[in-house]
Coordinates of C-alpha atoms and ligand atoms in Angstrom, one line a residue:
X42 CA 165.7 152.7 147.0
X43 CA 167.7 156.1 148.0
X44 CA 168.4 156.9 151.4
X45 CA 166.7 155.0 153.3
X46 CA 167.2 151.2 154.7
X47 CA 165.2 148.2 153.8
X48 CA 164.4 148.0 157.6
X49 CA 163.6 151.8 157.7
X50 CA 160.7 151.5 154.6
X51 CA 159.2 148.5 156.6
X52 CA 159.0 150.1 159.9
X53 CA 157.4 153.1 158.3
X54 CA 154.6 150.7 156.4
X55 CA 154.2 149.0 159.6
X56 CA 153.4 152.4 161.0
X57 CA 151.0 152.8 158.6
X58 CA 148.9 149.5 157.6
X59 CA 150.2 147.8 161.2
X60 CA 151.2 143.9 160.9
X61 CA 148.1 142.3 158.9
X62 CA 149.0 144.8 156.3
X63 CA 152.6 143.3 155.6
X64 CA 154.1 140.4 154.3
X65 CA 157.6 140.2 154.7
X66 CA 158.4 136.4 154.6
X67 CA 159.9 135.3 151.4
X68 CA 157.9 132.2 150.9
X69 CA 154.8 133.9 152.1
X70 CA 155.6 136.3 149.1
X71 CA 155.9 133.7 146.8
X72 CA 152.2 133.7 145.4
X73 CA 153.0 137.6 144.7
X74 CA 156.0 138.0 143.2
X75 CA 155.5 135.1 140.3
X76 CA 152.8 135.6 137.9
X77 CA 149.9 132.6 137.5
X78 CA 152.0 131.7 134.1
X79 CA 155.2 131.0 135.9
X80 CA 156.8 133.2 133.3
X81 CA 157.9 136.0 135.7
X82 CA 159.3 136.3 138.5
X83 CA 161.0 139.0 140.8
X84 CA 162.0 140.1 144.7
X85 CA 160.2 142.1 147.0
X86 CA 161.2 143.7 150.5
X87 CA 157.4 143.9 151.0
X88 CA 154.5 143.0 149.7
X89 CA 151.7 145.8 151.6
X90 CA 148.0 145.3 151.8
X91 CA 146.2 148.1 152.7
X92 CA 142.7 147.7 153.7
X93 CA 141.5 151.2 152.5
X94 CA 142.4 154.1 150.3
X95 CA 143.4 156.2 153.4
X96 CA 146.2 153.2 154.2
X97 CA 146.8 153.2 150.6
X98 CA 147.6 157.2 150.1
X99 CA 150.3 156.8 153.5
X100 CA 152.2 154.2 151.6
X101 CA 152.4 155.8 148.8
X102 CA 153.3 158.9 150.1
X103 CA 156.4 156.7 152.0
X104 CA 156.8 155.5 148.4
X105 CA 157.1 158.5 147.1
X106 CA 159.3 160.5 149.7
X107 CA 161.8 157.0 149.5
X108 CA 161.6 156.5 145.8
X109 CA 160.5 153.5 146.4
X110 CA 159.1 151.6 143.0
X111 CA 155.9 150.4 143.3
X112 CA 153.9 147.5 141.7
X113 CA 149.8 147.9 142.2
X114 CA 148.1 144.0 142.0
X115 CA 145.3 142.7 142.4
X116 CA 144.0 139.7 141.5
X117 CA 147.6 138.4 139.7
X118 CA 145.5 136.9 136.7
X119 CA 146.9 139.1 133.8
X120 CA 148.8 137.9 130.9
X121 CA 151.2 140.5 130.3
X122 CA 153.7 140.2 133.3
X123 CA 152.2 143.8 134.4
X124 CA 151.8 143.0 138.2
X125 CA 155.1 141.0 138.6
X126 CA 158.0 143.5 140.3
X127 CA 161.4 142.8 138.6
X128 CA 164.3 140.9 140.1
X129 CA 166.1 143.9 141.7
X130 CA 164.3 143.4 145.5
X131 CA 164.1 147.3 145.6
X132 CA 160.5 147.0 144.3
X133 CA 157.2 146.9 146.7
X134 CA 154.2 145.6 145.5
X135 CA 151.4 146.9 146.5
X136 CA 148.1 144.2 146.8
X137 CA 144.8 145.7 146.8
X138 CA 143.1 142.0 147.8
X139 CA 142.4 143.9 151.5
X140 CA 140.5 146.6 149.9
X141 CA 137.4 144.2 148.9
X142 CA 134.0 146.7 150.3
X143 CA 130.9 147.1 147.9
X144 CA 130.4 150.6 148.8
X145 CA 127.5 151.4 147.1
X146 CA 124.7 150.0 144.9
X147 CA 122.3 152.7 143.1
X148 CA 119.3 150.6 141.3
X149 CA 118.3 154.1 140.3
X150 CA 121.3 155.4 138.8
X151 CA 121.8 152.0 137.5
X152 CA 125.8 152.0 139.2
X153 CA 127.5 149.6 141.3
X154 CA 130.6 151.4 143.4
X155 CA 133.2 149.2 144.7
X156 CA 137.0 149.0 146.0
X157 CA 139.6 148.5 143.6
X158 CA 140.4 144.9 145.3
X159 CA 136.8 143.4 144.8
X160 CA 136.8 140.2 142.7
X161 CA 135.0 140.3 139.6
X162 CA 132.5 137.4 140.2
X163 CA 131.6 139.2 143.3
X164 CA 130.8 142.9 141.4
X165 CA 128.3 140.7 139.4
X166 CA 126.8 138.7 142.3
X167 CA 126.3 142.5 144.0
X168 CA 125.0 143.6 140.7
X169 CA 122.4 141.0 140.7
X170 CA 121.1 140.9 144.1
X171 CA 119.5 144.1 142.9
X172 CA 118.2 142.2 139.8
X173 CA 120.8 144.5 137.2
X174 CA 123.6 142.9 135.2
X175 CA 127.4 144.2 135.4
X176 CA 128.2 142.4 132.1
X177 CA 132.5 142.2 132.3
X178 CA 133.0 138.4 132.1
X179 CA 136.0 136.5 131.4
X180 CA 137.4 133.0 132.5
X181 CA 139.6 134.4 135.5
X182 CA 135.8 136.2 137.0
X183 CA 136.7 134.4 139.7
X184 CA 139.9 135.7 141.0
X185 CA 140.7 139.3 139.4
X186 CA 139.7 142.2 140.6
X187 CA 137.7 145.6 139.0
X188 CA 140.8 147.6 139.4
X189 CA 142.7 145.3 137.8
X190 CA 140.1 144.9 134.9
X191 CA 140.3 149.1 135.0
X192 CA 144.2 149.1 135.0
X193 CA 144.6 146.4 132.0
X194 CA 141.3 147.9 129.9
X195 CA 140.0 143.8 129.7
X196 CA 138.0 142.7 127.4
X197 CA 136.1 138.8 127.8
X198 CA 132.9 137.4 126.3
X199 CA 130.5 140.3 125.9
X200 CA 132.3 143.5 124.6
X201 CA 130.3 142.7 120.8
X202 CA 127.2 144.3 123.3
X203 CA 128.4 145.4 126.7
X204 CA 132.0 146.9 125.4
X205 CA 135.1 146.7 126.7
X206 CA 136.0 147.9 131.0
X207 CA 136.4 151.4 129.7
X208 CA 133.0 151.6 128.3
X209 CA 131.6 150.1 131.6
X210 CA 133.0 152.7 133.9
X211 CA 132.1 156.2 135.1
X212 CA 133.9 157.2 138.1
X213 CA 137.3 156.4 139.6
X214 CA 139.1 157.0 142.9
X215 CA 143.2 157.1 142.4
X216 CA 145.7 157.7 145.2
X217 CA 148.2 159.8 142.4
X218 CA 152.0 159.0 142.5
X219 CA 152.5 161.5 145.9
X220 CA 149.9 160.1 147.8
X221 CA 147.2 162.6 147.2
X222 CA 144.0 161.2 146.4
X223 CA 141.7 162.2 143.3
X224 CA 137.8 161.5 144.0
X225 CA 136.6 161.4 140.7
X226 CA 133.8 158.8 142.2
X227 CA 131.2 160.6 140.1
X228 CA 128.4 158.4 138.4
X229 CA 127.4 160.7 135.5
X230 CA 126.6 159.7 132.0
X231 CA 126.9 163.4 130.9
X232 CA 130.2 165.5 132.4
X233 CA 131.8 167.9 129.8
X234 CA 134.1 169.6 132.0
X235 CA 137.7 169.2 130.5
X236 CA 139.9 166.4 129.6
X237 CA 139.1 162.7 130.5
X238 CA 141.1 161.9 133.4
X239 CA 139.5 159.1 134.5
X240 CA 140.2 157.4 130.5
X241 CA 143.7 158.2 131.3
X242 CA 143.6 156.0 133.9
X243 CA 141.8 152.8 132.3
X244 CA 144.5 150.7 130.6
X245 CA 147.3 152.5 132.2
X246 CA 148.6 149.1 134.0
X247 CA 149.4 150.6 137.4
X248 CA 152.0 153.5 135.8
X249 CA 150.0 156.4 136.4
X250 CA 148.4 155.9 140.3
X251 CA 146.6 152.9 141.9
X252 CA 143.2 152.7 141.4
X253 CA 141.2 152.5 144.9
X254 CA 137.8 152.9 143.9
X255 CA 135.4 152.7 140.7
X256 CA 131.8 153.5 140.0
X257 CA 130.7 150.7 137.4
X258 CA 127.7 150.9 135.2
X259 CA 124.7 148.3 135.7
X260 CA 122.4 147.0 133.0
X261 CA 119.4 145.5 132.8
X262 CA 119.4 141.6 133.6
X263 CA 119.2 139.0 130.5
X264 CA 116.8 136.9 131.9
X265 CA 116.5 134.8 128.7
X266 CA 119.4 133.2 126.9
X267 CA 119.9 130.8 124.3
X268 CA 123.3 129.0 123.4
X269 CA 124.3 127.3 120.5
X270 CA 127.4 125.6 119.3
X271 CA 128.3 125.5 115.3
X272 CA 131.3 124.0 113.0
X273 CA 132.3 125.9 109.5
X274 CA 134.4 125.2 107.0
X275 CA 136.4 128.5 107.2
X276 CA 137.1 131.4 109.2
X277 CA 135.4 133.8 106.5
X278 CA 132.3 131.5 106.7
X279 CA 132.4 132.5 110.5
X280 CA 132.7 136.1 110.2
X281 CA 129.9 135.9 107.5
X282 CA 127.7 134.0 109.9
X283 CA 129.0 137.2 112.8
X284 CA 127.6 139.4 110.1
X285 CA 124.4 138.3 109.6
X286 CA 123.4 137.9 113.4
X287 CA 124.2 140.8 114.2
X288 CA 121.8 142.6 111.9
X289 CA 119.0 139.9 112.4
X290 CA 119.6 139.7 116.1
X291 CA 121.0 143.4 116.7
X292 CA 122.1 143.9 120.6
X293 CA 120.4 140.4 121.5
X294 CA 123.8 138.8 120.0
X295 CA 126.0 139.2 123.3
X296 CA 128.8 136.1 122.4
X297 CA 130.5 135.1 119.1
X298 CA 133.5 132.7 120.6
X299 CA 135.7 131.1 117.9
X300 CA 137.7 128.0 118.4
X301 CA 139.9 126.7 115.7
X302 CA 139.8 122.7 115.6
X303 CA 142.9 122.5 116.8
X304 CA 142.3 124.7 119.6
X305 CA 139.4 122.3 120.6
X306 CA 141.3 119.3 120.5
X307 CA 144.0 121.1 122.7
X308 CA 141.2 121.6 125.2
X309 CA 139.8 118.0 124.6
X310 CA 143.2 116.5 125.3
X311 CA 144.1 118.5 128.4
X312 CA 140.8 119.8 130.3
X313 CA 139.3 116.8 132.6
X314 CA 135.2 116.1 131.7
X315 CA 135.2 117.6 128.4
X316 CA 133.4 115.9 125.4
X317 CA 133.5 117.5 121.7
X318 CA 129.6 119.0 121.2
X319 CA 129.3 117.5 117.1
X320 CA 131.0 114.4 115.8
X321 CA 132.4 116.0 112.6
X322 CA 136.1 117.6 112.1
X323 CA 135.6 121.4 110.9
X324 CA 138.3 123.6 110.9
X325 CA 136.4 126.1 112.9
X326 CA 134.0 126.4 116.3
X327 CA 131.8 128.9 117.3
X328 CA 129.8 129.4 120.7
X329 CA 127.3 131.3 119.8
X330 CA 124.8 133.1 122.5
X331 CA 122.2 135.5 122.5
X332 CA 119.8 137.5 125.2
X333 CA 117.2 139.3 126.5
X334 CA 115.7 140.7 129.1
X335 CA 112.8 138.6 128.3
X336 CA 112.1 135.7 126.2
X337 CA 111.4 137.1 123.0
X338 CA 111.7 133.9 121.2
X339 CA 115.3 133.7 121.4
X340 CA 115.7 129.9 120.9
X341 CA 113.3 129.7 117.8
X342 CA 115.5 133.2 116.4
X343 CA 118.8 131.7 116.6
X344 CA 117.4 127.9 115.1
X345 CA 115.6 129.6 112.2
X346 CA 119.0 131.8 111.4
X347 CA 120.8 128.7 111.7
X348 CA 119.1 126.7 110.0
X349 CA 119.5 129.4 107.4
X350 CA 122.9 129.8 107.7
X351 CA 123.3 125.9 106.8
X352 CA 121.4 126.2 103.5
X353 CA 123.5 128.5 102.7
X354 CA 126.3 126.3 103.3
X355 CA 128.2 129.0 106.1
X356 CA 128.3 126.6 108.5
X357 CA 128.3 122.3 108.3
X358 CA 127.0 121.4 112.0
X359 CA 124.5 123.4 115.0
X360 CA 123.9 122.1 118.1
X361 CA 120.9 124.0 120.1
X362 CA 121.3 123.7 124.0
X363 CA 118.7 123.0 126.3
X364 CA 119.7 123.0 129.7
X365 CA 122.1 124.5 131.8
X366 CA 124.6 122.0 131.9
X367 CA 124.7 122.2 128.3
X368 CA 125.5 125.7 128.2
X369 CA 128.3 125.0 131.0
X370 CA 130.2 122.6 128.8
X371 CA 130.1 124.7 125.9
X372 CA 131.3 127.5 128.0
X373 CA 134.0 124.7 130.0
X374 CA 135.2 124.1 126.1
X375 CA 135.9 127.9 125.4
X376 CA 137.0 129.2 128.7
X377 CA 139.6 126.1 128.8
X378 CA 141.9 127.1 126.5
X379 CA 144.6 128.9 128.6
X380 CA 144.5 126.0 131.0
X381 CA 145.0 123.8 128.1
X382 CA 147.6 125.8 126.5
X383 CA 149.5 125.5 129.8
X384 CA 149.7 122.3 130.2
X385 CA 150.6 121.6 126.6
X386 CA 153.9 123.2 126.6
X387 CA 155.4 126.2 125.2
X388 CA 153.0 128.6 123.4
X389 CA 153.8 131.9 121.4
X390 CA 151.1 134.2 122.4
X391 CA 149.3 136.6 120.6
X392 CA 146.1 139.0 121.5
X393 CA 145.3 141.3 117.9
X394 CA 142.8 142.9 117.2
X395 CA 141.8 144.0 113.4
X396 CA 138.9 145.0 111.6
X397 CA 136.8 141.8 111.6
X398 CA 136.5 142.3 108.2
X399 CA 139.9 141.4 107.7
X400 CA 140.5 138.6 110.0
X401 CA 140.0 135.6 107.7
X402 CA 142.5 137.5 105.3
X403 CA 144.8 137.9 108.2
X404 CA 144.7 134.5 109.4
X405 CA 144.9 132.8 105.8
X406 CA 148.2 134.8 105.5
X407 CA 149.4 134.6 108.9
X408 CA 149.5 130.7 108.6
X409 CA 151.4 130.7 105.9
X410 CA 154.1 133.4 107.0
X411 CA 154.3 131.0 110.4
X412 CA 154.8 128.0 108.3
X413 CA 157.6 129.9 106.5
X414 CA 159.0 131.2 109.2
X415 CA 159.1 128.1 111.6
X416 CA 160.4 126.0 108.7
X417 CA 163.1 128.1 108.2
X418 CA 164.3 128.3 111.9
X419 CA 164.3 124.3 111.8
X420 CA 161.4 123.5 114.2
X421 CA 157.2 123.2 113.7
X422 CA 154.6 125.3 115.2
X423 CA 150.7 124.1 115.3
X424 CA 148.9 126.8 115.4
X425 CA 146.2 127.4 118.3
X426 CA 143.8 130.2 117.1
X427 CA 140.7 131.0 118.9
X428 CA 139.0 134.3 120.7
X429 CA 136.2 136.7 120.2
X430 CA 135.4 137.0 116.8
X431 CA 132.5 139.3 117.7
X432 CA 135.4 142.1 118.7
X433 CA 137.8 141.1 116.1
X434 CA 140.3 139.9 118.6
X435 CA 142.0 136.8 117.8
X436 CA 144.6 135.1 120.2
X437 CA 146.4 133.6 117.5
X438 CA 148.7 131.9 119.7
X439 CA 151.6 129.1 118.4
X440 CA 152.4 125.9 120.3
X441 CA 155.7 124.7 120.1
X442 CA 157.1 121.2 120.1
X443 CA 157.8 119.6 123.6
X444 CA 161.6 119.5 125.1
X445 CA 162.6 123.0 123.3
X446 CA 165.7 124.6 125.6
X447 CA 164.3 127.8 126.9
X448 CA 167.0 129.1 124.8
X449 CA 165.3 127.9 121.3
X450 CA 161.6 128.7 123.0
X451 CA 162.9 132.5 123.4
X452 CA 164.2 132.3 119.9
X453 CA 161.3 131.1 118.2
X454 CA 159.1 133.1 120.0
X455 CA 160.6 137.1 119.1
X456 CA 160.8 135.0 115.1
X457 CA 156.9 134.3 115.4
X458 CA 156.0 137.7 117.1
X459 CA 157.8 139.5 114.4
X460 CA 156.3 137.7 111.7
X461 CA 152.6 137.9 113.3
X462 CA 153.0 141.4 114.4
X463 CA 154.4 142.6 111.4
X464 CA 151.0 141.2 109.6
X465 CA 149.0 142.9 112.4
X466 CA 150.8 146.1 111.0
X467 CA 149.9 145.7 107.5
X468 CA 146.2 145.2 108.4
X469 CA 146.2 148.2 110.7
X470 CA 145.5 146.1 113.4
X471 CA 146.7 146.0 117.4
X472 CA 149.3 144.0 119.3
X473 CA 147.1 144.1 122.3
X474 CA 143.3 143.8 122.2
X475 CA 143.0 143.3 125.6
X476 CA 145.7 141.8 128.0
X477 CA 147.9 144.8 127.9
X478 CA 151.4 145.2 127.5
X479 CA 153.1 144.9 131.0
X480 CA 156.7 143.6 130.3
X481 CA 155.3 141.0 127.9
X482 CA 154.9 143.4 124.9
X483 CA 157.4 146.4 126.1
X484 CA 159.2 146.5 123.4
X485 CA 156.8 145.5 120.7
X486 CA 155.4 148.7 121.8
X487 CA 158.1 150.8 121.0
X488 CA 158.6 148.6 117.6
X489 CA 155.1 149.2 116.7
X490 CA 153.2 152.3 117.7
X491 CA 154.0 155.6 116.1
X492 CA 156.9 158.0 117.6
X493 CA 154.4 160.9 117.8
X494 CA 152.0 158.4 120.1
X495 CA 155.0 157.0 122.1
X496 CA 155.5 160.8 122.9
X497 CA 152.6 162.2 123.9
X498 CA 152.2 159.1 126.5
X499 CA 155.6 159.2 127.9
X500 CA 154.8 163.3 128.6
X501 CA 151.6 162.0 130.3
X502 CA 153.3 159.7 132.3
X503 CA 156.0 162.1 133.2
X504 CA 153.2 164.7 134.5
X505 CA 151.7 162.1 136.5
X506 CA 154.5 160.4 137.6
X507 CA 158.0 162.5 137.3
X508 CA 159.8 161.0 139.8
X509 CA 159.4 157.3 137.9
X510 CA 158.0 155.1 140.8
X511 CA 154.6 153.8 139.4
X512 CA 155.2 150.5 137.7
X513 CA 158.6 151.1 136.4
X514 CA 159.9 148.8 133.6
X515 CA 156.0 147.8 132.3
X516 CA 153.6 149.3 129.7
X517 CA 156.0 152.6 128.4
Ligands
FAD764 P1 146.7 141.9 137.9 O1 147.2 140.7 137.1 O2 147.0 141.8 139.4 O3 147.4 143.2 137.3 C1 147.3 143.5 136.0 C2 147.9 144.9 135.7 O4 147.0 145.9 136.3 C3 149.2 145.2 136.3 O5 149.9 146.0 135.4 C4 149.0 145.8 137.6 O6 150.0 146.7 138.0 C5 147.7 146.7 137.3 N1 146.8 146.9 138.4 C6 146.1 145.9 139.1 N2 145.3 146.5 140.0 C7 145.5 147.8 139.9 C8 144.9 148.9 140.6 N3 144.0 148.8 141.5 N4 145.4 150.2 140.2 C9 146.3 150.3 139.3 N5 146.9 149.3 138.6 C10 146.4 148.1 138.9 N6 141.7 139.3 130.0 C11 140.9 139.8 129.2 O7 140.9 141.0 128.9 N7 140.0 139.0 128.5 C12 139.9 137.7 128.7 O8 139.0 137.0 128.1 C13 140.7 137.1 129.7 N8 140.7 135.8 130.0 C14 141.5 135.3 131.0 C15 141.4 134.0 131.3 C16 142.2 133.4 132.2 C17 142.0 132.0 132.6 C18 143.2 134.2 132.9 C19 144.0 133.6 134.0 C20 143.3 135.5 132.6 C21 142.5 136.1 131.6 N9 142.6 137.5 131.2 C22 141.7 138.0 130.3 C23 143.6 138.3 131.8 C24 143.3 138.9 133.2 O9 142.4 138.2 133.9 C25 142.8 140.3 133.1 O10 143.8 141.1 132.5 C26 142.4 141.0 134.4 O11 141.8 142.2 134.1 C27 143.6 141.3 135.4 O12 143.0 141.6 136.7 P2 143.9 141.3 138.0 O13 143.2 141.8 139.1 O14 144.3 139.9 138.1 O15 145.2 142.2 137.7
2HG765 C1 140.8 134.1 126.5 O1 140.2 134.8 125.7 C2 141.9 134.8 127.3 O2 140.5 133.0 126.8 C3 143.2 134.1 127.3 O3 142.1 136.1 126.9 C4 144.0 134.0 126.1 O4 145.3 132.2 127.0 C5 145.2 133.1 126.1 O5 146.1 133.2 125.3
ZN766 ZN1 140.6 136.7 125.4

């Protein structure tokens, strides 16, 4: 911080968000400046909640007359280390949890508009209390927010139909680096009018502004569903199966989860009330689900292309749910694998995307350059390899044996990266389908994408942000 005192910046925020705003007690901080992993941590003067976007444009406009740092959170779910403030203590995050109004719902217009700060699970209750769908879903619904879904681009269960947040937003409110506040709240399918700020903004992990508002897109609601759970051999035998439903089932197909075997078994050691849904050992899992805004024989659809795709020998087992507690332990299965993986230990992460045509090609290869590579270094990794086939986005993630010194786990882990990422390079993949890259995957960045590209976004984040204080240290 330049110039100014710690005590100075505080009494200024307390000017401007008054005491519920602040939290300035270290272990009332403690829940902010560690991220849900445990993996990062850092030191705050202040962690400030503002309530609204006018609150929010007078700290930042402190923030930017100080050069004060900021870090924008939300809900403090994402994977990358994006919303954690470093170690220094001359850092302030700012929480948008306060900022939690449904402004608006157009039925019409089919668009929700919210504050940055609402939870997930509560855009899509507002969504359906005017019988329409907001379709973003992933296992942390319940506590992220929308503008931290906006700032990290997620992903989840449904981009095979719905997309990814980018494709589910059309307006955004963003108090810029000097406090000055862009109302770009406009919810327009059609606007040719220049470049595409508000893209700019999606993805950008809290380095170009702090996103205060969004309009988000509504759909109709899938009334009928149908859920089914099936084993295969291999991983191409899955991405055949993908194939297939989706031209027989077109925009009905709206999940394709895969779950290695070993990634089920992590789940059915770790998660509590969890029961494997066949009896047989295949290497590879699938929840499968499609829907409809009406029940156009969904259930008999996905049997008879099952059924199909057994005779054809793509897959060894099906199970067909029918009731809701079924579907809720499939989706317990799927959605418990970060729990799992947390309580098992050390794991390597990984969150690629390639063309799905190439990820049985990939994953063949990449278990064999793992083996090679974890053999060589002295030590075992089992591989845990599951995500949304439907996008091509694999979290091919490695678990390493128990009691490692943090020393060896750091080793071990930029060995496996290197080898994994390298592989991602070759098949013209991505190091980050959908987590972001936050201080995880900083420097992978800079290893991976092209000069050119690293150029042109470090002269958009200079335009937006020359004097450095959005999210320094993450994403560029
Ligand atoms: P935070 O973690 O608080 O912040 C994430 C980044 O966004 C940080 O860089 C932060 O600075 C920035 N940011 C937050 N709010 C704003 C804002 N208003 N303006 C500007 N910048 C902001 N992600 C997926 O994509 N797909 C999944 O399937 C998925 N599954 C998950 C499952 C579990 C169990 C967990 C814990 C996480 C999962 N995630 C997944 C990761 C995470 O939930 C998402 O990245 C989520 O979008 C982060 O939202 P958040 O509000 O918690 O953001
Ligand atoms: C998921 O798909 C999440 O479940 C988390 O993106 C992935 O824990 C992970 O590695
Ligand atoms: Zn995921």
């Amino acid at each position: 911080m330049l110039d100014h005192t710690t005590d100075n910046l505080i009494n200024q925020l307390l000017a401007a968000v008054g005491p519920a705003g602040l939290v300035t007690a270290t272990a009332d901080q403690a829940a902010y400046t560690t991220d849900w992993l445990g993996k990062w941590h850092g030191r705050v003067p202040v962690v400030v909640r503002p309530a609204n976007t006018t609150e929010t444009a007078a700290i930042v406009r402190i923030c930017h007359a100080t050069h004060t740092p900021i870090v924008t959170q939300g809900g403090n779910t994402g994977m990358s280390g994006g919303a954690t403030p470093d170690s220094s203590g001359a850092q302030v995050i700012v929480s948008t949890t306060r900022m939690n109004q449904i402004r608006a719902v157009d039925a019409i217009n089919n668009t929700l508009t919210v504050d940055a700060g609402v939870i997930l699970a509560r855009a899509q209750e507002a969504a359906r209390d005017v019988q329409r769908f907001f379709p973003l879903s992933l296992g942390a619904e319940g506590s992220c927010t929308v503008g931290g879904n906006l700032a990290t681009n997620a992903g989840g269960i449904a981009v095979l139909r719905y997309g990814n947040m980018r494709d589910l937003v059309l307006g955004l409110e963003v108090v810029l680096p000097d406090g000055r506040i862009w109302n770009g709240l406009r919810g327009l399918r059609k606007d040719n009018t220049g470049y595409d700020l508000r893209s700019l903004f999606v993805g950008s992990e809290g380095t170009l502004g702090i996103i205060t508002g969004a309009v988000l897109k509504l759909f109709a609601q899938p009334s009928a569903r149908t859920t089914a759970w099936v084993t295969a051999p291999s991983l191409e035998q899955l991405v055949t199966l993908l194939s297939v439903l989706r031209s027989r089932c077109g925009e009905r197909l709206t999940a394709f989860e895969m779950m290695s075997q070993d990634s089920l078994d992590l789940v059915l050691k770790h998660v509590t009330e969890t029961r494997a849904p066949t009896t047989g050992h295949s290497a590879f899992n699938a929840l499968i689900e499609l829907s409809d805004t009406e029940d156009s024989g969904l259930q008999e659809m996905l049997e008879n292309e099952l059924s199909n795709a057994m005779k054809d020998g793509l897959i060894d087992d099906a199970v067909m749910t029918s009731s809701q507690a079924q579907v809720a332990a499939l989706w317990k299965l799927r959605e418990g694998v970060s729990q799992a993986q947390v309580r098992a230990g050390a794991v390597v992460k990984h969150d690629v995307a390639l063309p799905i045509s190439a990820l049985a090609a990939f994953a063949a290869q990449a278990g064999v350059a793992v083996l090679a590579a974890t053999t060589a270094a002295g030590t075992t990794g089992r591989i845990i390899n599951f995500g949304h086939l439907g996008d091509g986005n694999l979290h091919y993630n490695v678990l390493l044996p128990a009691d490692l010194s943090s020393a060896a786990i750091h080793g071990h882990t930029l060995l496996i990266n290197r080898v994994v990422h390298d592989l991602v390079l070759d098949f013209n993949g991505s190091i980050s389908a959908e987590h972001g890259i936050g201080q995880l995957r900083r420097e992978e960045l800079r290893r991976y994408k092209s000069p050119l590209e690293m150029e042109l976004m470090l002269r958009i984040k200079r335009a937006f942000d020359p004097n450095h204080i959005m999210n320094p240290g993450k994403l560029l």
